[in-house]
């Protein structure tokens, strides 16, 4: 993982094809899938990416306040005034 973090550019090409039907891939994002097209910017690239990721996928959409926000609010309450 440290090697990946050092890279200025990481390109993943057809990485899902080698694992499909054999092993799992987990992707976590705070960005809703509905906004990926706008973020990726190029419609064909966004369609190809989403098609590979979402075909046969099990999606878990979590709801609620972020844990960091709750932790910050808890810390703020514990501080003396």
Backbone atoms as SQL, in Angstrom:
CREATE TABLE atoms (id INTEGER PRIMARY KEY, chain TEXT, resi INTEGER, resn TEXT, atom TEXT, x REAL, y REAL, z REAL);
INSERT INTO atoms VALUES
  (1, 'A', 1, 'UNK', 'N', 0.824, -1.185, 0.000),
  (2, 'A', 1, 'UNK', 'CA', 0.000, 0.000, 0.000),
  (3, 'A', 1, 'UNK', 'C', 0.872, 1.253, 0.000),
  (4, 'A', 2, 'UNK', 'N', 1.970, 1.227, 0.738),
  (5, 'A', 2, 'UNK', 'CA', 2.848, 2.398, 0.782),
  (6, 'A', 2, 'UNK', 'C', 3.396, 2.737, -0.594),
  (7, 'A', 3, 'UNK', 'N', 3.683, 1.715, -1.400),
  (8, 'A', 3, 'UNK', 'CA', 4.169, 1.956, -2.757),
  (9, 'A', 3, 'UNK', 'C', 3.118, 2.682, -3.593),
  (10, 'A', 4, 'UNK', 'N', 1.857, 2.306, -3.419),
  (11, 'A', 4, 'UNK', 'CA', 0.779, 2.966, -4.162),
  (12, 'A', 4, 'UNK', 'C', 0.601, 4.408, -3.721),
  (13, 'A', 5, 'UNK', 'N', 0.748, 4.660, -2.438),
  (14, 'A', 5, 'UNK', 'CA', 0.571, 6.013, -1.924),
  (15, 'A', 5, 'UNK', 'C', 1.643, 6.972, -2.409),
  (16, 'A', 6, 'UNK', 'N', 2.805, 6.470, -2.763),
  (17, 'A', 6, 'UNK', 'CA', 3.919, 7.311, -3.218),
  (18, 'A', 6, 'UNK', 'C', 3.770, 7.757, -4.671),
  (19, 'A', 7, 'UNK', 'N', 2.924, 7.104, -5.414),
  (20, 'A', 7, 'UNK', 'CA', 2.792, 7.381, -6.851),
  (21, 'A', 7, 'UNK', 'C', 2.000, 8.653, -7.109),
  (22, 'A', 8, 'UNK', 'N', 2.458, 9.448, -8.092),
  (23, 'A', 8, 'UNK', 'CA', 1.734, 10.651, -8.491),
  (24, 'A', 8, 'UNK', 'C', 0.488, 10.311, -9.297),
  (25, 'A', 9, 'UNK', 'N', 0.547, 9.212, -10.021),
  (26, 'A', 9, 'UNK', 'CA', -0.572, 8.799, -10.865),
  (27, 'A', 9, 'UNK', 'C', -0.739, 7.294, -10.754),
  (28, 'A', 10, 'UNK', 'N', -1.957, 6.865, -10.500),
  (29, 'A', 10, 'UNK', 'CA', -2.271, 5.446, -10.433),
  (30, 'A', 10, 'UNK', 'C', -3.344, 5.163, -11.475),
  (31, 'A', 11, 'UNK', 'N', -3.044, 4.283, -12.396),
  (32, 'A', 11, 'UNK', 'CA', -3.991, 3.922, -13.451),
  (33, 'A', 11, 'UNK', 'C', -4.373, 2.460, -13.270),
  (34, 'A', 12, 'UNK', 'N', -5.659, 2.196, -13.158),
  (35, 'A', 12, 'UNK', 'CA', -6.165, 0.838, -13.044),
  (36, 'A', 12, 'UNK', 'C', -6.899, 0.510, -14.342),
  (37, 'A', 13, 'UNK', 'N', -6.372, -0.433, -15.089),
  (38, 'A', 13, 'UNK', 'CA', -6.960, -0.789, -16.379),
  (39, 'A', 13, 'UNK', 'C', -7.487, -2.221, -16.313),
  (40, 'A', 14, 'UNK', 'N', -8.782, -2.361, -16.520),
  (41, 'A', 14, 'UNK', 'CA', -9.426, -3.674, -16.545),
  (42, 'A', 14, 'UNK', 'C', -9.100, -4.533, -15.335),
  (43, 'A', 15, 'UNK', 'N', -8.878, -3.907, -14.219),
  (44, 'A', 15, 'UNK', 'CA', -8.548, -4.630, -12.995),
  (45, 'A', 15, 'UNK', 'C', -9.690, -5.517, -12.532),
  (46, 'A', 16, 'UNK', 'N', -10.900, -5.116, -12.772),
  (47, 'A', 16, 'UNK', 'CA', -12.041, -5.918, -12.346),
  (48, 'A', 16, 'UNK', 'C', -12.200, -7.201, -13.140),
  (49, 'A', 17, 'UNK', 'N', -11.711, -7.213, -14.364),
  (50, 'A', 17, 'UNK', 'CA', -11.873, -8.391, -15.216),
  (51, 'A', 17, 'UNK', 'C', -11.125, -9.599, -14.663),
  (52, 'A', 18, 'UNK', 'N', -10.002, -9.366, -13.999),
  (53, 'A', 18, 'UNK', 'CA', -9.194, -10.480, -13.497),
  (54, 'A', 18, 'UNK', 'C', -9.773, -11.081, -12.225),
  (55, 'A', 19, 'UNK', 'N', -10.655, -10.350, -11.537),
  (56, 'A', 19, 'UNK', 'CA', -11.206, -10.835, -10.274),
  (57, 'A', 19, 'UNK', 'C', -12.672, -11.256, -10.401),
  (58, 'A', 20, 'UNK', 'N', -13.334, -10.845, -11.448),
  (59, 'A', 20, 'UNK', 'CA', -14.768, -11.115, -11.584),
  (60, 'A', 20, 'UNK', 'C', -15.061, -12.602, -11.459),
  (61, 'A', 21, 'UNK', 'N', -15.964, -12.918, -10.542),
  (62, 'A', 21, 'UNK', 'CA', -16.366, -14.296, -10.336),
  (63, 'A', 21, 'UNK', 'C', -15.400, -15.116, -9.503),
  (64, 'A', 22, 'UNK', 'N', -14.270, -14.530, -9.123),
  (65, 'A', 22, 'UNK', 'CA', -13.274, -15.275, -8.349),
  (66, 'A', 22, 'UNK', 'C', -13.093, -14.717, -6.950),
  (67, 'A', 23, 'UNK', 'N', -12.948, -13.430, -6.854),
  (68, 'A', 23, 'UNK', 'CA', -12.687, -12.774, -5.585),
  (69, 'A', 23, 'UNK', 'C', -13.484, -11.473, -5.524),
  (70, 'A', 24, 'UNK', 'N', -13.548, -10.916, -4.329),
  (71, 'A', 24, 'UNK', 'CA', -14.328, -9.699, -4.117),
  (72, 'A', 24, 'UNK', 'C', -13.473, -8.450, -4.255),
  (73, 'A', 25, 'UNK', 'N', -14.143, -7.363, -4.563),
  (74, 'A', 25, 'UNK', 'CA', -13.534, -6.036, -4.583),
  (75, 'A', 25, 'UNK', 'C', -14.438, -5.148, -3.737),
  (76, 'A', 26, 'UNK', 'N', -13.859, -4.430, -2.805),
  (77, 'A', 26, 'UNK', 'CA', -14.622, -3.512, -1.973),
  (78, 'A', 26, 'UNK', 'C', -14.182, -2.096, -2.291),
  (79, 'A', 27, 'UNK', 'N', -15.153, -1.238, -2.568),
  (80, 'A', 27, 'UNK', 'CA', -14.877, 0.175, -2.842),
  (81, 'A', 27, 'UNK', 'C', -15.722, 0.990, -1.893),
  (82, 'A', 28, 'UNK', 'N', -15.086, 1.904, -1.192),
  (83, 'A', 28, 'UNK', 'CA', -15.802, 2.784, -0.274),
  (84, 'A', 28, 'UNK', 'C', -15.619, 4.222, -0.747),
  (85, 'A', 29, 'UNK', 'N', -16.710, 4.962, -0.769),
  (86, 'A', 29, 'UNK', 'CA', -16.650, 6.348, -1.217),
  (87, 'A', 29, 'UNK', 'C', -17.710, 7.161, -0.506),
  (88, 'A', 30, 'UNK', 'N', -17.364, 8.375, -0.168),
  (89, 'A', 30, 'UNK', 'CA', -18.349, 9.284, 0.403),
  (90, 'A', 30, 'UNK', 'C', -19.164, 9.944, -0.706),
  (91, 'A', 31, 'UNK', 'N', -18.689, 9.819, -1.928),
  (92, 'A', 31, 'UNK', 'CA', -19.372, 10.404, -3.076),
  (93, 'A', 31, 'UNK', 'C', -20.449, 9.445, -3.566),
  (94, 'A', 32, 'UNK', 'N', -21.671, 9.909, -3.629),
  (95, 'A', 32, 'UNK', 'CA', -22.773, 9.078, -4.116),
  (96, 'A', 32, 'UNK', 'C', -22.533, 8.688, -5.574),
  (97, 'A', 33, 'UNK', 'N', -22.920, 7.468, -5.917),
  (98, 'A', 33, 'UNK', 'CA', -22.730, 6.983, -7.287),
  (99, 'A', 33, 'UNK', 'C', -23.396, 7.913, -8.296),
  (100, 'A', 34, 'UNK', 'N', -24.503, 8.514, -7.910),
  (101, 'A', 34, 'UNK', 'CA', -25.214, 9.420, -8.812),
  (102, 'A', 34, 'UNK', 'C', -24.351, 10.611, -9.227),
  (103, 'A', 35, 'UNK', 'N', -23.314, 10.911, -8.466),
  (104, 'A', 35, 'UNK', 'CA', -22.445, 12.065, -8.762),
  (105, 'A', 35, 'UNK', 'C', -21.129, 11.666, -9.428),
  (106, 'A', 36, 'UNK', 'N', -20.916, 10.370, -9.664),
  (107, 'A', 36, 'UNK', 'CA', -19.657, 9.927, -10.247),
  (108, 'A', 36, 'UNK', 'C', -19.475, 10.439, -11.666),
  (109, 'A', 37, 'UNK', 'N', -20.538, 10.514, -12.458),
  (110, 'A', 37, 'UNK', 'CA', -20.402, 11.018, -13.825),
  (111, 'A', 37, 'UNK', 'C', -19.861, 12.442, -13.825),
  (112, 'A', 38, 'UNK', 'N', -20.404, 13.286, -12.951),
  (113, 'A', 38, 'UNK', 'CA', -19.929, 14.673, -12.880),
  (114, 'A', 38, 'UNK', 'C', -18.481, 14.735, -12.414),
  (115, 'A', 39, 'UNK', 'N', -18.123, 13.882, -11.474),
  (116, 'A', 39, 'UNK', 'CA', -16.769, 13.895, -10.931),
  (117, 'A', 39, 'UNK', 'C', -15.761, 13.359, -11.938),
  (118, 'A', 40, 'UNK', 'N', -16.091, 12.275, -12.614),
  (119, 'A', 40, 'UNK', 'CA', -15.194, 11.698, -13.614),
  (120, 'A', 40, 'UNK', 'C', -15.082, 12.637, -14.810),
  (121, 'A', 41, 'UNK', 'N', -16.194, 13.253, -15.179),
  (122, 'A', 41, 'UNK', 'CA', -16.152, 14.292, -16.203),
  (123, 'A', 41, 'UNK', 'C', -16.386, 13.830, -17.628),
  (124, 'A', 42, 'UNK', 'N', -15.939, 12.669, -17.988),
  (125, 'A', 42, 'UNK', 'CA', -16.106, 12.173, -19.350),
  (126, 'A', 42, 'UNK', 'C', -17.145, 11.062, -19.336),
  (127, 'A', 43, 'UNK', 'N', -18.230, 11.253, -20.072),
  (128, 'A', 43, 'UNK', 'CA', -19.372, 10.342, -20.011),
  (129, 'A', 43, 'UNK', 'C', -18.997, 8.901, -20.353),
  (130, 'A', 44, 'UNK', 'N', -18.230, 8.690, -21.420),
  (131, 'A', 44, 'UNK', 'CA', -17.875, 7.322, -21.831),
  (132, 'A', 44, 'UNK', 'C', -17.028, 6.629, -20.766),
  (133, 'A', 45, 'UNK', 'N', -16.091, 7.354, -20.182),
  (134, 'A', 45, 'UNK', 'CA', -15.248, 6.794, -19.131),
  (135, 'A', 45, 'UNK', 'C', -16.068, 6.485, -17.883),
  (136, 'A', 46, 'UNK', 'N', -16.970, 7.388, -17.526),
  (137, 'A', 46, 'UNK', 'CA', -17.840, 7.175, -16.364),
  (138, 'A', 46, 'UNK', 'C', -18.742, 5.963, -16.584),
  (139, 'A', 47, 'UNK', 'N', -19.327, 5.850, -17.774),
  (140, 'A', 47, 'UNK', 'CA', -20.190, 4.699, -18.079),
  (141, 'A', 47, 'UNK', 'C', -19.413, 3.392, -17.995),
  (142, 'A', 48, 'UNK', 'N', -18.211, 3.360, -18.554),
  (143, 'A', 48, 'UNK', 'CA', -17.405, 2.144, -18.527),
  (144, 'A', 48, 'UNK', 'C', -17.008, 1.783, -17.098),
  (145, 'A', 49, 'UNK', 'N', -16.611, 2.765, -16.334),
  (146, 'A', 49, 'UNK', 'CA', -16.202, 2.519, -14.945),
  (147, 'A', 49, 'UNK', 'C', -17.363, 2.007, -14.122),
  (148, 'A', 50, 'UNK', 'N', -18.480, 2.704, -14.192),
  (149, 'A', 50, 'UNK', 'CA', -19.652, 2.294, -13.413),
  (150, 'A', 50, 'UNK', 'C', -20.186, 0.941, -13.868),
  (151, 'A', 51, 'UNK', 'N', -20.149, 0.697, -15.168),
  (152, 'A', 51, 'UNK', 'CA', -20.613, -0.587, -15.683),
  (153, 'A', 51, 'UNK', 'C', -19.819, -1.740, -15.109),
  (154, 'A', 52, 'UNK', 'N', -18.501, -1.592, -15.059),
  (155, 'A', 52, 'UNK', 'CA', -17.648, -2.657, -14.521),
  (156, 'A', 52, 'UNK', 'C', -17.823, -2.818, -13.019),
  (157, 'A', 53, 'UNK', 'N', -17.956, -1.698, -12.326),
  (158, 'A', 53, 'UNK', 'CA', -18.050, -1.756, -10.872),
  (159, 'A', 53, 'UNK', 'C', -19.406, -2.244, -10.378),
  (160, 'A', 54, 'UNK', 'N', -20.463, -1.839, -11.043),
  (161, 'A', 54, 'UNK', 'CA', -21.800, -2.092, -10.519),
  (162, 'A', 54, 'UNK', 'C', -22.452, -3.370, -11.036),
  (163, 'A', 55, 'UNK', 'N', -21.949, -3.920, -12.136),
  (164, 'A', 55, 'UNK', 'CA', -22.537, -5.142, -12.676),
  (165, 'A', 55, 'UNK', 'C', -22.320, -6.278, -11.683),
  (166, 'A', 56, 'UNK', 'N', -23.384, -6.824, -11.158),
  (167, 'A', 56, 'UNK', 'CA', -23.304, -7.912, -10.196),
  (168, 'A', 56, 'UNK', 'C', -22.867, -7.483, -8.802),
  (169, 'A', 57, 'UNK', 'N', -22.851, -6.179, -8.564),
  (170, 'A', 57, 'UNK', 'CA', -22.386, -5.678, -7.267),
  (171, 'A', 57, 'UNK', 'C', -23.486, -5.723, -6.214),
  (172, 'A', 58, 'UNK', 'N', -23.066, -5.791, -4.987),
  (173, 'A', 58, 'UNK', 'CA', -23.950, -5.642, -3.841),
  (174, 'A', 58, 'UNK', 'C', -23.636, -4.275, -3.252),
  (175, 'A', 59, 'UNK', 'N', -24.591, -3.369, -3.305),
  (176, 'A', 59, 'UNK', 'CA', -24.365, -2.010, -2.817),
  (177, 'A', 59, 'UNK', 'C', -24.942, -1.846, -1.427),
  (178, 'A', 60, 'UNK', 'N', -24.190, -1.180, -0.587),
  (179, 'A', 60, 'UNK', 'CA', -24.650, -0.818, 0.751),
  (180, 'A', 60, 'UNK', 'C', -24.604, 0.699, 0.838),
  (181, 'A', 61, 'UNK', 'N', -25.763, 1.308, 0.910),
  (182, 'A', 61, 'UNK', 'CA', -25.830, 2.754, 1.061),
  (183, 'A', 61, 'UNK', 'C', -26.074, 3.073, 2.528),
  (184, 'A', 62, 'UNK', 'N', -25.075, 3.642, 3.161),
  (185, 'A', 62, 'UNK', 'CA', -25.164, 3.959, 4.574),
  (186, 'A', 62, 'UNK', 'C', -25.762, 5.347, 4.753),
  (187, 'A', 63, 'UNK', 'N', -26.496, 5.507, 5.831),
  (188, 'A', 63, 'UNK', 'CA', -27.131, 6.791, 6.125),
  (189, 'A', 63, 'UNK', 'C', -26.708, 7.248, 7.507),
  (190, 'A', 64, 'UNK', 'N', -26.920, 8.516, 7.770),
  (191, 'A', 64, 'UNK', 'CA', -26.615, 9.037, 9.095),
  (192, 'A', 64, 'UNK', 'C', -25.467, 10.020, 9.066),
  (193, 'A', 65, 'UNK', 'N', -25.197, 10.558, 10.226),
  (194, 'A', 65, 'UNK', 'CA', -24.125, 11.529, 10.371),
  (195, 'A', 65, 'UNK', 'C', -22.764, 10.833, 10.285),
  (196, 'A', 66, 'UNK', 'N', -21.785, 11.504, 9.705),
  (197, 'A', 66, 'UNK', 'CA', -20.439, 10.931, 9.675),
  (198, 'A', 66, 'UNK', 'C', -19.890, 10.747, 11.089),
  (199, 'A', 67, 'UNK', 'N', -19.120, 9.692, 11.292),
  (200, 'A', 67, 'UNK', 'CA', -18.526, 9.413, 12.599),
  (201, 'A', 67, 'UNK', 'C', -17.615, 10.551, 13.045),
  (202, 'A', 68, 'UNK', 'N', -16.889, 11.170, 12.113),
  (203, 'A', 68, 'UNK', 'CA', -15.988, 12.272, 12.471),
  (204, 'A', 68, 'UNK', 'C', -16.769, 13.453, 13.037),
  (205, 'A', 69, 'UNK', 'N', -17.934, 13.709, 12.473),
  (206, 'A', 69, 'UNK', 'CA', -18.748, 14.821, 12.957),
  (207, 'A', 69, 'UNK', 'C', -19.241, 14.537, 14.379),
  (208, 'A', 70, 'UNK', 'N', -19.703, 13.316, 14.591),
  (209, 'A', 70, 'UNK', 'CA', -20.167, 12.953, 15.939),
  (210, 'A', 70, 'UNK', 'C', -19.025, 13.006, 16.949),
  (211, 'A', 71, 'UNK', 'N', -17.851, 12.543, 16.555),
  (212, 'A', 71, 'UNK', 'CA', -16.703, 12.562, 17.459),
  (213, 'A', 71, 'UNK', 'C', -16.307, 13.997, 17.788),
  (214, 'A', 72, 'UNK', 'N', -16.349, 14.889, 16.796),
  (215, 'A', 72, 'UNK', 'CA', -16.001, 16.289, 17.021),
  (216, 'A', 72, 'UNK', 'C', -17.008, 16.938, 17.963),
  (217, 'A', 73, 'UNK', 'N', -18.284, 16.664, 17.778),
  (218, 'A', 73, 'UNK', 'CA', -19.317, 17.228, 18.641),
  (219, 'A', 73, 'UNK', 'C', -19.160, 16.716, 20.071),
  (220, 'A', 74, 'UNK', 'N', -18.805, 15.438, 20.213),
  (221, 'A', 74, 'UNK', 'CA', -18.596, 14.868, 21.546),
  (222, 'A', 74, 'UNK', 'C', -17.409, 15.534, 22.222),
  (223, 'A', 75, 'UNK', 'N', -16.335, 15.768, 21.483),
  (224, 'A', 75, 'UNK', 'CA', -15.150, 16.421, 22.025),
  (225, 'A', 75, 'UNK', 'C', -15.458, 17.850, 22.433),
  (226, 'A', 76, 'UNK', 'N', -16.242, 18.553, 21.623),
  (227, 'A', 76, 'UNK', 'CA', -16.625, 19.930, 21.927),
  (228, 'A', 76, 'UNK', 'C', -17.433, 20.006, 23.231),
  (229, 'A', 77, 'UNK', 'N', -18.293, 19.033, 23.464),
  (230, 'A', 77, 'UNK', 'CA', -19.117, 19.019, 24.678),
  (231, 'A', 77, 'UNK', 'C', -18.268, 18.781, 25.926),
  (232, 'A', 78, 'UNK', 'N', -17.180, 18.038, 25.772),
  (233, 'A', 78, 'UNK', 'CA', -16.330, 17.682, 26.900),
  (234, 'A', 78, 'UNK', 'C', -15.359, 18.795, 27.303),
  (235, 'A', 79, 'UNK', 'N', -15.204, 19.791, 26.451),
  (236, 'A', 79, 'UNK', 'CA', -14.284, 20.896, 26.764),
  (237, 'A', 79, 'UNK', 'C', -14.898, 21.839, 27.777),
  (238, 'A', 80, 'UNK', 'N', -14.078, 22.283, 28.742),
  (239, 'A', 80, 'UNK', 'CA', -14.600, 23.263, 29.719),
  (240, 'A', 80, 'UNK', 'C', -14.867, 24.607, 29.046),
  (241, 'A', 81, 'UNK', 'N', -15.854, 25.312, 29.540),
  (242, 'A', 81, 'UNK', 'CA', -16.211, 26.600, 28.914),
  (243, 'A', 81, 'UNK', 'C', -15.431, 27.728, 29.501);
